[in-house]
């Protein structure tokens, strides 16, 4: 058996990385120049337009806050009404069924035989009984 060394990997040159980095730097510099030129043009346009006073007086912060609070309250009331309507239309109702200990043992063995939980087995039996009726 002969042991040989793996050939070493060729060294990566720095040229491709340097080319990518320099291209990125040039692109960001060009973008910065165009953005500064467009910002300067926007400032010139804004300064050229005469400023017009608003016809409406500015709203006070307290008034604006109270308006927002009123809107939120009205939305919450609408949601509460929707929830009340949904509760009325629910068709499901919780039911409590009590079993004797001896009955529970029989239910558990039947449920285990079918690979079901006790609750699932009870639902299945009730559903079958209702289907027959």
mmCIF file of N, CA and C in Angstrom:
data_model
loop_
_atom_site.group_PDB
_atom_site.id
_atom_site.type_symbol
_atom_site.label_atom_id
_atom_site.label_comp_id
_atom_site.label_asym_id
_atom_site.label_seq_id
_atom_site.Cartn_x
_atom_site.Cartn_y
_atom_site.Cartn_z
ATOM 1 N N UNK A 1 0.837 -1.162 0.000
ATOM 2 C CA UNK A 1 0.000 0.000 0.000
ATOM 3 C C UNK A 1 0.890 1.235 0.000
ATOM 4 N N UNK A 2 0.598 2.107 -0.904
ATOM 5 C CA UNK A 2 1.384 3.334 -0.981
ATOM 6 C C UNK A 2 0.526 4.511 -0.542
ATOM 7 N N UNK A 3 1.113 5.391 0.155
ATOM 8 C CA UNK A 3 0.410 6.579 0.629
ATOM 9 C C UNK A 3 0.906 7.753 -0.186
ATOM 10 N N UNK A 4 -0.038 8.417 -0.804
ATOM 11 C CA UNK A 4 0.341 9.600 -1.580
ATOM 12 C C UNK A 4 -0.415 10.792 -1.040
ATOM 13 N N UNK A 5 0.175 11.924 -1.172
ATOM 14 C CA UNK A 5 -0.458 13.152 -0.731
ATOM 15 C C UNK A 5 -1.391 13.655 -1.814
ATOM 16 N N UNK A 6 -2.447 14.290 -1.370
ATOM 17 C CA UNK A 6 -3.336 14.919 -2.341
ATOM 18 C C UNK A 6 -2.604 16.088 -2.975
ATOM 19 N N UNK A 7 -2.838 16.285 -4.252
ATOM 20 C CA UNK A 7 -2.196 17.459 -4.848
ATOM 21 C C UNK A 7 -2.799 18.731 -4.253
ATOM 22 N N UNK A 8 -1.967 19.695 -4.036
ATOM 23 C CA UNK A 8 -2.448 20.930 -3.429
ATOM 24 C C UNK A 8 -3.317 21.697 -4.425
ATOM 25 N N UNK A 9 -4.249 22.426 -3.903
ATOM 26 C CA UNK A 9 -5.142 23.224 -4.749
ATOM 27 C C UNK A 9 -4.380 24.413 -5.308
ATOM 28 N N UNK A 10 -4.718 24.766 -6.524
ATOM 29 C CA UNK A 10 -4.045 25.958 -7.057
ATOM 30 C C UNK A 10 -4.514 27.191 -6.299
ATOM 31 N N UNK A 11 -3.611 28.102 -6.105
ATOM 32 C CA UNK A 11 -3.946 29.314 -5.360
ATOM 33 C C UNK A 11 -4.837 30.204 -6.213
ATOM 34 N N UNK A 12 -5.844 30.742 -5.541
ATOM 35 C CA UNK A 12 -6.739 31.656 -6.235
ATOM 36 C C UNK A 12 -6.051 32.990 -6.384
ATOM 37 N N UNK A 13 -6.247 33.567 -7.531
ATOM 38 C CA UNK A 13 -5.643 34.871 -7.755
ATOM 39 C C UNK A 13 -6.563 35.948 -7.214
ATOM 40 N N UNK A 14 -5.979 37.035 -6.873
ATOM 41 C CA UNK A 14 -6.737 38.156 -6.322
ATOM 42 C C UNK A 14 -7.359 38.997 -7.430
ATOM 43 N N UNK A 15 -7.020 38.761 -8.660
ATOM 44 C CA UNK A 15 -7.499 39.598 -9.768
ATOM 45 C C UNK A 15 -9.018 39.612 -9.899
ATOM 46 N N UNK A 16 -9.722 38.469 -9.905
ATOM 47 C CA UNK A 16 -11.173 38.543 -10.049
ATOM 48 C C UNK A 16 -11.835 39.289 -8.895
ATOM 49 N N UNK A 17 -11.366 39.085 -7.665
ATOM 50 C CA UNK A 17 -11.941 39.784 -6.527
ATOM 51 C C UNK A 17 -11.701 41.280 -6.640
ATOM 52 N N UNK A 18 -10.490 41.644 -7.055
ATOM 53 C CA UNK A 18 -10.176 43.063 -7.193
ATOM 54 C C UNK A 18 -11.021 43.706 -8.283
ATOM 55 N N UNK A 19 -11.275 42.979 -9.372
ATOM 56 C CA UNK A 19 -12.074 43.527 -10.459
ATOM 57 C C UNK A 19 -13.511 43.746 -10.003
ATOM 58 N N UNK A 20 -14.047 42.802 -9.263
ATOM 59 C CA UNK A 20 -15.420 42.933 -8.763
ATOM 60 C C UNK A 20 -15.516 44.096 -7.784
ATOM 61 N N UNK A 21 -14.539 44.194 -6.887
ATOM 62 C CA UNK A 21 -14.550 45.268 -5.892
ATOM 63 C C UNK A 21 -14.443 46.628 -6.554
ATOM 64 N N UNK A 22 -13.549 46.746 -7.531
ATOM 65 C CA UNK A 22 -13.390 48.050 -8.190
ATOM 66 C C UNK A 22 -14.635 48.409 -8.991
ATOM 67 N N UNK A 23 -15.280 47.427 -9.615
ATOM 68 C CA UNK A 23 -16.513 47.705 -10.357
ATOM 69 C C UNK A 23 -17.614 48.163 -9.398
ATOM 70 N N UNK A 24 -17.693 47.570 -8.227
ATOM 71 C CA UNK A 24 -18.697 47.959 -7.240
ATOM 72 C C UNK A 24 -18.448 49.385 -6.755
ATOM 73 N N UNK A 25 -17.187 49.690 -6.496
ATOM 74 C CA UNK A 25 -16.841 51.032 -6.029
ATOM 75 C C UNK A 25 -17.182 52.072 -7.079
ATOM 76 N N UNK A 26 -16.865 51.795 -8.325
ATOM 77 C CA UNK A 26 -17.171 52.734 -9.402
ATOM 78 C C UNK A 26 -18.685 52.942 -9.542
ATOM 79 N N UNK A 27 -19.442 51.854 -9.432
ATOM 80 C CA UNK A 27 -20.890 51.966 -9.556
ATOM 81 C C UNK A 27 -21.478 52.806 -8.425
ATOM 82 N N UNK A 28 -20.992 52.624 -7.198
ATOM 83 C CA UNK A 28 -21.508 53.418 -6.080
ATOM 84 C C UNK A 28 -21.126 54.885 -6.219
ATOM 85 N N UNK A 29 -19.945 55.145 -6.736
ATOM 86 C CA UNK A 29 -19.545 56.537 -6.941
ATOM 87 C C UNK A 29 -20.418 57.210 -7.992
ATOM 88 N N UNK A 30 -20.712 56.491 -9.087
ATOM 89 C CA UNK A 30 -21.573 57.045 -10.131
ATOM 90 C C UNK A 30 -22.975 57.306 -9.589
ATOM 91 N N UNK A 31 -23.475 56.348 -8.801
ATOM 92 C CA UNK A 31 -24.816 56.499 -8.240
ATOM 93 C C UNK A 31 -24.858 57.704 -7.299
ATOM 94 N N UNK A 32 -23.811 57.885 -6.498
ATOM 95 C CA UNK A 32 -23.765 59.011 -5.563
ATOM 96 C C UNK A 32 -23.756 60.329 -6.329
ATOM 97 N N UNK A 33 -23.011 60.384 -7.415
ATOM 98 C CA UNK A 33 -22.952 61.616 -8.220
ATOM 99 C C UNK A 33 -24.310 61.928 -8.826
ATOM 100 N N UNK A 34 -24.988 60.903 -9.379
ATOM 101 C CA UNK A 34 -26.289 61.157 -9.996
ATOM 102 C C UNK A 34 -27.336 61.523 -8.956
ATOM 103 N N UNK A 35 -27.267 60.897 -7.778
ATOM 104 C CA UNK A 35 -28.219 61.228 -6.717
ATOM 105 C C UNK A 35 -28.006 62.653 -6.226
ATOM 106 N N UNK A 36 -26.749 63.058 -6.080
ATOM 107 C CA UNK A 36 -26.492 64.424 -5.612
ATOM 108 C C UNK A 36 -26.922 65.437 -6.673
ATOM 109 N N UNK A 37 -26.743 65.102 -7.947
ATOM 110 C CA UNK A 37 -27.169 66.005 -9.012
ATOM 111 C C UNK A 37 -28.696 66.115 -9.037
ATOM 112 N N UNK A 38 -29.389 65.002 -8.882
ATOM 113 C CA UNK A 38 -30.846 65.040 -8.885
ATOM 114 C C UNK A 38 -31.377 65.740 -7.641
ATOM 115 N N UNK A 39 -30.695 65.593 -6.521
ATOM 116 C CA UNK A 39 -31.109 66.286 -5.296
ATOM 117 C C UNK A 39 -30.928 67.783 -5.455
ATOM 118 N N UNK A 40 -29.838 68.185 -6.086
ATOM 119 C CA UNK A 40 -29.601 69.609 -6.311
ATOM 120 C C UNK A 40 -30.666 70.181 -7.243
ATOM 121 N N UNK A 41 -31.045 69.418 -8.274
ATOM 122 C CA UNK A 41 -32.087 69.877 -9.191
ATOM 123 C C UNK A 41 -33.427 69.992 -8.468
ATOM 124 N N UNK A 42 -33.704 69.076 -7.583
ATOM 125 C CA UNK A 42 -34.961 69.114 -6.826
ATOM 126 C C UNK A 42 -34.990 70.321 -5.902
ATOM 127 N N UNK A 43 -33.843 70.662 -5.311
ATOM 128 C CA UNK A 43 -33.773 71.824 -4.436
ATOM 129 C C UNK A 43 -34.015 73.092 -5.242
ATOM 130 N N UNK A 44 -33.454 73.176 -6.447
ATOM 131 C CA UNK A 44 -33.661 74.344 -7.304
ATOM 132 C C UNK A 44 -35.129 74.488 -7.673
ATOM 133 N N UNK A 45 -35.787 73.365 -8.014
ATOM 134 C CA UNK A 45 -37.202 73.413 -8.375
ATOM 135 C C UNK A 45 -38.046 73.845 -7.178
ATOM 136 N N UNK A 46 -37.729 73.321 -6.017
ATOM 137 C CA UNK A 46 -38.506 73.649 -4.824
ATOM 138 C C UNK A 46 -38.349 75.116 -4.451
ATOM 139 N N UNK A 47 -37.158 75.648 -4.625
ATOM 140 C CA UNK A 47 -36.936 77.047 -4.275
ATOM 141 C C UNK A 47 -37.554 77.975 -5.315
ATOM 142 N N UNK A 48 -37.735 77.506 -6.549
ATOM 143 C CA UNK A 48 -38.311 78.331 -7.601
ATOM 144 C C UNK A 48 -39.818 78.499 -7.425
ATOM 145 N N UNK A 49 -40.499 77.529 -6.862
ATOM 146 C CA UNK A 49 -41.950 77.597 -6.686
ATOM 147 C C UNK A 49 -42.279 78.531 -5.524
ATOM 148 N N UNK A 50 -43.271 79.403 -5.721
ATOM 149 C CA UNK A 50 -43.673 80.258 -4.598
ATOM 150 C C UNK A 50 -44.421 79.423 -3.563
ATOM 151 N N UNK A 51 -44.180 79.750 -2.324
ATOM 152 C CA UNK A 51 -44.833 79.012 -1.259
ATOM 153 C C UNK A 51 -46.248 79.540 -1.071
ATOM 154 N N UNK A 52 -47.213 78.622 -1.073
ATOM 155 C CA UNK A 52 -48.617 78.981 -0.914
ATOM 156 C C UNK A 52 -49.056 78.539 0.474
ATOM 157 N N UNK A 53 -49.710 79.464 1.174
ATOM 158 C CA UNK A 53 -50.185 79.122 2.500
ATOM 159 C C UNK A 53 -51.404 78.230 2.390
ATOM 160 N N UNK A 54 -51.521 77.321 3.282
ATOM 161 C CA UNK A 54 -52.649 76.408 3.306
ATOM 162 C C UNK A 54 -53.908 77.175 3.700
ATOM 163 N N UNK A 55 -55.011 76.862 3.044
ATOM 164 C CA UNK A 55 -56.266 77.535 3.340
ATOM 165 C C UNK A 55 -56.814 77.105 4.693
ATOM 166 N N UNK A 56 -56.565 75.862 5.066
ATOM 167 C CA UNK A 56 -57.043 75.348 6.335
ATOM 168 C C UNK A 56 -55.982 75.567 7.403
ATOM 169 N N UNK A 57 -56.388 75.945 8.599
ATOM 170 C CA UNK A 57 -55.391 76.077 9.664
ATOM 171 C C UNK A 57 -54.891 74.697 10.064
ATOM 172 N N UNK A 58 -53.641 74.607 10.469
ATOM 173 C CA UNK A 58 -53.114 73.298 10.853
ATOM 174 C C UNK A 58 -53.864 72.773 12.071
ATOM 175 N N UNK A 59 -54.153 71.485 12.051
ATOM 176 C CA UNK A 59 -54.874 70.863 13.157
ATOM 177 C C UNK A 59 -53.952 70.729 14.355
ATOM 178 N N UNK A 60 -54.522 70.904 15.509
ATOM 179 C CA UNK A 60 -53.729 70.761 16.719
ATOM 180 C C UNK A 60 -53.475 69.279 16.982
ATOM 181 N N UNK A 61 -52.359 68.934 17.583
ATOM 182 C CA UNK A 61 -52.054 67.526 17.831
ATOM 183 C C UNK A 61 -53.123 66.825 18.675
ATOM 184 N N UNK A 62 -53.693 67.538 19.641
ATOM 185 C CA UNK A 62 -54.710 66.918 20.498
ATOM 186 C C UNK A 62 -55.950 66.557 19.688
ATOM 187 N N UNK A 63 -56.339 67.450 18.768
ATOM 188 C CA UNK A 63 -57.514 67.182 17.932
ATOM 189 C C UNK A 63 -57.264 65.997 17.004
ATOM 190 N N UNK A 64 -56.061 65.946 16.424
ATOM 191 C CA UNK A 64 -55.724 64.839 15.530
ATOM 192 C C UNK A 64 -55.707 63.520 16.292
ATOM 193 N N UNK A 65 -55.173 63.541 17.503
ATOM 194 C CA UNK A 65 -55.117 62.324 18.314
ATOM 195 C C UNK A 65 -56.517 61.856 18.696
ATOM 196 N N UNK A 66 -57.384 62.817 19.051
ATOM 197 C CA UNK A 66 -58.741 62.432 19.430
ATOM 198 C C UNK A 66 -59.493 61.851 18.233
ATOM 199 N N UNK A 67 -59.244 62.384 17.034
ATOM 200 C CA UNK A 67 -59.882 61.840 15.839
ATOM 201 C C UNK A 67 -59.436 60.402 15.592
ATOM 202 N N UNK A 68 -58.148 60.133 15.777
ATOM 203 C CA UNK A 68 -57.634 58.764 15.600
ATOM 204 C C UNK A 68 -58.238 57.816 16.620
ATOM 205 N N UNK A 69 -58.377 58.275 17.854
ATOM 206 C CA UNK A 69 -58.947 57.426 18.903
ATOM 207 C C UNK A 69 -60.397 57.098 18.579
ATOM 208 N N UNK A 70 -61.154 58.087 18.077
ATOM 209 C CA UNK A 70 -62.552 57.839 17.716
ATOM 210 C C UNK A 70 -62.656 56.808 16.605
ATOM 211 N N UNK A 71 -61.765 56.900 15.617
ATOM 212 C CA UNK A 71 -61.776 55.935 14.515
ATOM 213 C C UNK A 71 -61.492 54.523 15.030
ATOM 214 N N UNK A 72 -60.515 54.383 15.926
ATOM 215 C CA UNK A 72 -60.173 53.067 16.467
ATOM 216 C C UNK A 72 -61.337 52.483 17.256
ATOM 217 N N UNK A 73 -62.001 53.331 18.052
ATOM 218 C CA UNK A 73 -63.136 52.850 18.843
ATOM 219 C C UNK A 73 -64.263 52.374 17.947
ATOM 220 N N UNK A 74 -64.526 53.104 16.863
ATOM 221 C CA UNK A 74 -65.607 52.698 15.963
ATOM 222 C C UNK A 74 -65.261 51.376 15.276
ATOM 223 N N UNK A 75 -64.001 51.179 14.931
ATOM 224 C CA UNK A 75 -63.585 49.915 14.324
ATOM 225 C C UNK A 75 -63.739 48.767 15.310
ATOM 226 N N UNK A 76 -63.365 49.008 16.584
ATOM 227 C CA UNK A 76 -63.477 47.967 17.604
ATOM 228 C C UNK A 76 -64.937 47.590 17.839
ATOM 229 N N UNK A 77 -65.836 48.583 17.815
ATOM 230 C CA UNK A 77 -67.255 48.297 18.000
ATOM 231 C C UNK A 77 -67.765 47.423 16.868
ATOM 232 N N UNK A 78 -67.326 47.713 15.644
ATOM 233 C CA UNK A 78 -67.727 46.905 14.500
ATOM 234 C C UNK A 78 -67.252 45.477 14.631
ATOM 235 N N UNK A 79 -66.032 45.302 15.138
ATOM 236 C CA UNK A 79 -65.490 43.956 15.323
ATOM 237 C C UNK A 79 -66.272 43.204 16.384
ATOM 238 N N UNK A 80 -66.650 43.897 17.467
ATOM 239 C CA UNK A 80 -67.415 43.258 18.530
ATOM 240 C C UNK A 80 -68.775 42.791 18.008
ATOM 241 N N UNK A 81 -69.399 43.594 17.164
ATOM 242 C CA UNK A 81 -70.690 43.213 16.591
ATOM 243 C C UNK A 81 -70.535 41.975 15.717
ATOM 244 N N UNK A 82 -69.467 41.932 14.925
ATOM 245 C CA UNK A 82 -69.224 40.766 14.071
ATOM 246 C C UNK A 82 -69.031 39.505 14.903
ATOM 247 N N UNK A 83 -68.294 39.627 16.013
ATOM 248 C CA UNK A 83 -68.062 38.471 16.874
ATOM 249 C C UNK A 83 -69.368 37.987 17.491
ATOM 250 N N UNK A 84 -70.240 38.932 17.874
ATOM 251 C CA UNK A 84 -71.521 38.550 18.471
ATOM 252 C C UNK A 84 -72.375 37.804 17.446
ATOM 253 N N UNK A 85 -72.351 38.260 16.199
ATOM 254 C CA UNK A 85 -73.109 37.583 15.138
ATOM 255 C C UNK A 85 -72.573 36.171 14.911
ATOM 256 N N UNK A 86 -71.265 36.015 14.912
ATOM 257 C CA UNK A 86 -70.663 34.705 14.692
ATOM 258 C C UNK A 86 -71.021 33.743 15.818
ATOM 259 N N UNK A 87 -71.060 34.242 17.052
ATOM 260 C CA UNK A 87 -71.410 33.380 18.172
ATOM 261 C C UNK A 87 -72.838 32.872 18.055
ATOM 262 N N UNK A 88 -73.734 33.709 17.530
ATOM 263 C CA UNK A 88 -75.121 33.290 17.371
ATOM 264 C C UNK A 88 -75.250 32.176 16.347
ATOM 265 N N UNK A 89 -74.417 32.192 15.333
ATOM 266 C CA UNK A 89 -74.516 31.224 14.245
ATOM 267 C C UNK A 89 -73.719 29.948 14.486
ATOM 268 N N UNK A 90 -73.042 29.846 15.614
ATOM 269 C CA UNK A 90 -72.270 28.640 15.887
ATOM 270 C C UNK A 90 -73.197 27.444 16.029
ATOM 271 N N UNK A 91 -72.796 26.345 15.444
ATOM 272 C CA UNK A 91 -73.592 25.128 15.521
ATOM 273 C C UNK A 91 -73.016 24.143 16.529
ATOM 274 N N UNK A 92 -71.825 24.413 17.000
ATOM 275 C CA UNK A 92 -71.190 23.507 17.948
ATOM 276 C C UNK A 92 -71.523 23.937 19.366
ATOM 277 N N UNK A 93 -71.678 22.953 20.218
ATOM 278 C CA UNK A 93 -71.936 23.230 21.617
ATOM 279 C C UNK A 93 -71.222 22.179 22.449
ATOM 280 N N UNK A 94 -70.577 22.631 23.505
ATOM 281 C CA UNK A 94 -69.841 21.713 24.374
ATOM 282 C C UNK A 94 -70.819 20.896 25.206
ATOM 283 N N UNK A 95 -70.528 19.610 25.354
ATOM 284 C CA UNK A 95 -71.378 18.700 26.127
ATOM 285 C C UNK A 95 -70.485 17.901 27.071
ATOM 286 N N UNK A 96 -70.951 17.721 28.290
ATOM 287 C CA UNK A 96 -70.198 16.917 29.254
ATOM 288 C C UNK A 96 -70.938 15.604 29.458
ATOM 289 N N UNK A 97 -70.225 14.503 29.255
ATOM 290 C CA UNK A 97 -70.797 13.176 29.463
ATOM 291 C C UNK A 97 -69.983 12.502 30.559
ATOM 292 N N UNK A 98 -70.661 11.973 31.551
ATOM 293 C CA UNK A 98 -69.970 11.314 32.654
ATOM 294 C C UNK A 98 -70.171 9.807 32.531
ATOM 295 N N UNK A 99 -69.080 9.067 32.731
ATOM 296 C CA UNK A 99 -69.114 7.606 32.650
ATOM 297 C C UNK A 99 -68.700 7.004 33.987
ATOM 298 N N UNK A 100 -69.177 5.828 34.243
ATOM 299 C CA UNK A 100 -68.746 5.073 35.425
ATOM 300 C C UNK A 100 -67.351 4.509 35.151
ATOM 301 N N UNK A 101 -66.654 4.148 36.210
ATOM 302 C CA UNK A 101 -65.287 3.632 36.063
ATOM 303 C C UNK A 101 -65.254 2.357 35.223
ATOM 304 N N UNK A 102 -66.220 1.497 35.396
ATOM 305 C CA UNK A 102 -66.261 0.251 34.620
ATOM 306 C C UNK A 102 -66.482 0.554 33.136
ATOM 307 N N UNK A 103 -67.325 1.547 32.865
ATOM 308 C CA UNK A 103 -67.559 1.915 31.468
ATOM 309 C C UNK A 103 -66.298 2.526 30.847
ATOM 310 N N UNK A 104 -65.576 3.325 31.614
ATOM 311 C CA UNK A 104 -64.339 3.933 31.098
ATOM 312 C C UNK A 104 -63.323 2.874 30.709
ATOM 313 N N UNK A 105 -63.237 1.812 31.483
ATOM 314 C CA UNK A 105 -62.290 0.740 31.155
ATOM 315 C C UNK A 105 -62.657 0.105 29.821
ATOM 316 N N UNK A 106 -63.944 -0.125 29.592
ATOM 317 C CA UNK A 106 -64.394 -0.685 28.313
ATOM 318 C C UNK A 106 -64.166 0.278 27.153
ATOM 319 N N UNK A 107 -64.411 1.562 27.410
ATOM 320 C CA UNK A 107 -64.182 2.579 26.359
ATOM 321 C C UNK A 107 -62.709 2.624 25.990
ATOM 322 N N UNK A 108 -61.854 2.592 27.001
ATOM 323 C CA UNK A 108 -60.405 2.654 26.749
ATOM 324 C C UNK A 108 -59.925 1.458 25.930
ATOM 325 N N UNK A 109 -60.404 0.269 26.246
ATOM 326 C CA UNK A 109 -59.963 -0.908 25.489
ATOM 327 C C UNK A 109 -60.463 -0.844 24.049
ATOM 328 N N UNK A 110 -61.699 -0.390 23.852
ATOM 329 C CA UNK A 110 -62.239 -0.273 22.484
ATOM 330 C C UNK A 110 -61.486 0.791 21.691
ATOM 331 N N UNK A 111 -61.185 1.917 22.341
ATOM 332 C CA UNK A 111 -60.458 3.007 21.672
ATOM 333 C C UNK A 111 -59.044 2.567 21.305
ATOM 334 N N UNK A 112 -58.381 1.834 22.219
ATOM 335 C CA UNK A 112 -57.022 1.359 21.943
ATOM 336 C C UNK A 112 -57.015 0.364 20.788
ATOM 337 N N UNK A 113 -58.033 -0.450 20.704
ATOM 338 C CA UNK A 113 -58.106 -1.429 19.615
ATOM 339 C C UNK A 113 -58.212 -0.741 18.261
ATOM 340 N N UNK A 114 -58.885 0.407 18.224
ATOM 341 C CA UNK A 114 -59.023 1.156 16.963
ATOM 342 C C UNK A 114 -57.915 2.179 16.770
ATOM 343 N N UNK A 115 -57.076 2.362 17.778
ATOM 344 C CA UNK A 115 -55.988 3.341 17.677
ATOM 345 C C UNK A 115 -56.479 4.768 17.838
ATOM 346 N N UNK A 116 -57.535 4.956 18.621
ATOM 347 C CA UNK A 116 -58.116 6.281 18.837
ATOM 348 C C UNK A 116 -57.972 6.696 20.291
ATOM 349 N N UNK A 117 -58.143 7.979 20.523
ATOM 350 C CA UNK A 117 -58.200 8.445 21.897
ATOM 351 C C UNK A 117 -59.608 8.202 22.432
ATOM 352 N N UNK A 118 -59.756 8.339 23.727
ATOM 353 C CA UNK A 118 -61.070 8.122 24.333
ATOM 354 C C UNK A 118 -62.096 9.111 23.775
ATOM 355 N N UNK A 119 -61.721 10.382 23.669
ATOM 356 C CA UNK A 119 -62.645 11.413 23.175
ATOM 357 C C UNK A 119 -63.030 11.145 21.722
ATOM 358 N N UNK A 120 -62.058 10.753 20.900
ATOM 359 C CA UNK A 120 -62.354 10.468 19.491
ATOM 360 C C UNK A 120 -63.289 9.275 19.361
ATOM 361 N N UNK A 121 -63.094 8.258 20.206
ATOM 362 C CA UNK A 121 -63.956 7.080 20.162
ATOM 363 C C UNK A 121 -65.395 7.448 20.539
ATOM 364 N N UNK A 122 -65.534 8.287 21.573
ATOM 365 C CA UNK A 122 -66.874 8.709 22.001
ATOM 366 C C UNK A 122 -67.550 9.503 20.890
ATOM 367 N N UNK A 123 -66.831 10.409 20.245
ATOM 368 C CA UNK A 123 -67.408 11.171 19.120
ATOM 369 C C UNK A 123 -67.851 10.252 18.004
ATOM 370 N N UNK A 124 -67.029 9.250 17.709
ATOM 371 C CA UNK A 124 -67.368 8.313 16.636
ATOM 372 C C UNK A 124 -68.643 7.551 16.965
ATOM 373 N N UNK A 125 -68.758 7.071 18.177
ATOM 374 C CA UNK A 125 -69.936 6.301 18.575
ATOM 375 C C UNK A 125 -71.183 7.171 18.539
ATOM 376 N N UNK A 126 -71.067 8.398 19.019
ATOM 377 C CA UNK A 126 -72.224 9.303 19.002
ATOM 378 C C UNK A 126 -72.622 9.621 17.573
ATOM 379 N N UNK A 127 -71.649 9.849 16.709
ATOM 380 C CA UNK A 127 -71.951 10.155 15.304
ATOM 381 C C UNK A 127 -72.666 8.986 14.638
ATOM 382 N N UNK A 128 -72.221 7.762 14.923
ATOM 383 C CA UNK A 128 -72.878 6.574 14.348
ATOM 384 C C UNK A 128 -74.316 6.466 14.862
ATOM 385 N N UNK A 129 -74.509 6.709 16.149
ATOM 386 C CA UNK A 129 -75.857 6.609 16.724
ATOM 387 C C UNK A 129 -76.778 7.652 16.111
ATOM 388 N N UNK A 130 -76.265 8.847 15.884
ATOM 389 C CA UNK A 130 -77.086 9.904 15.277
ATOM 390 C C UNK A 130 -77.393 9.587 13.818
ATOM 391 N N UNK A 131 -76.460 8.945 13.124
ATOM 392 C CA UNK A 131 -76.692 8.581 11.726
ATOM 393 C C UNK A 131 -77.791 7.522 11.618
ATOM 394 N N UNK A 132 -77.846 6.615 12.565
ATOM 395 C CA UNK A 132 -78.875 5.572 12.558
ATOM 396 C C UNK A 132 -80.254 6.136 12.896
ATOM 397 N N UNK A 133 -80.278 7.172 13.728
ATOM 398 C CA UNK A 133 -81.570 7.721 14.179
ATOM 399 C C UNK A 133 -82.267 8.548 13.129
#
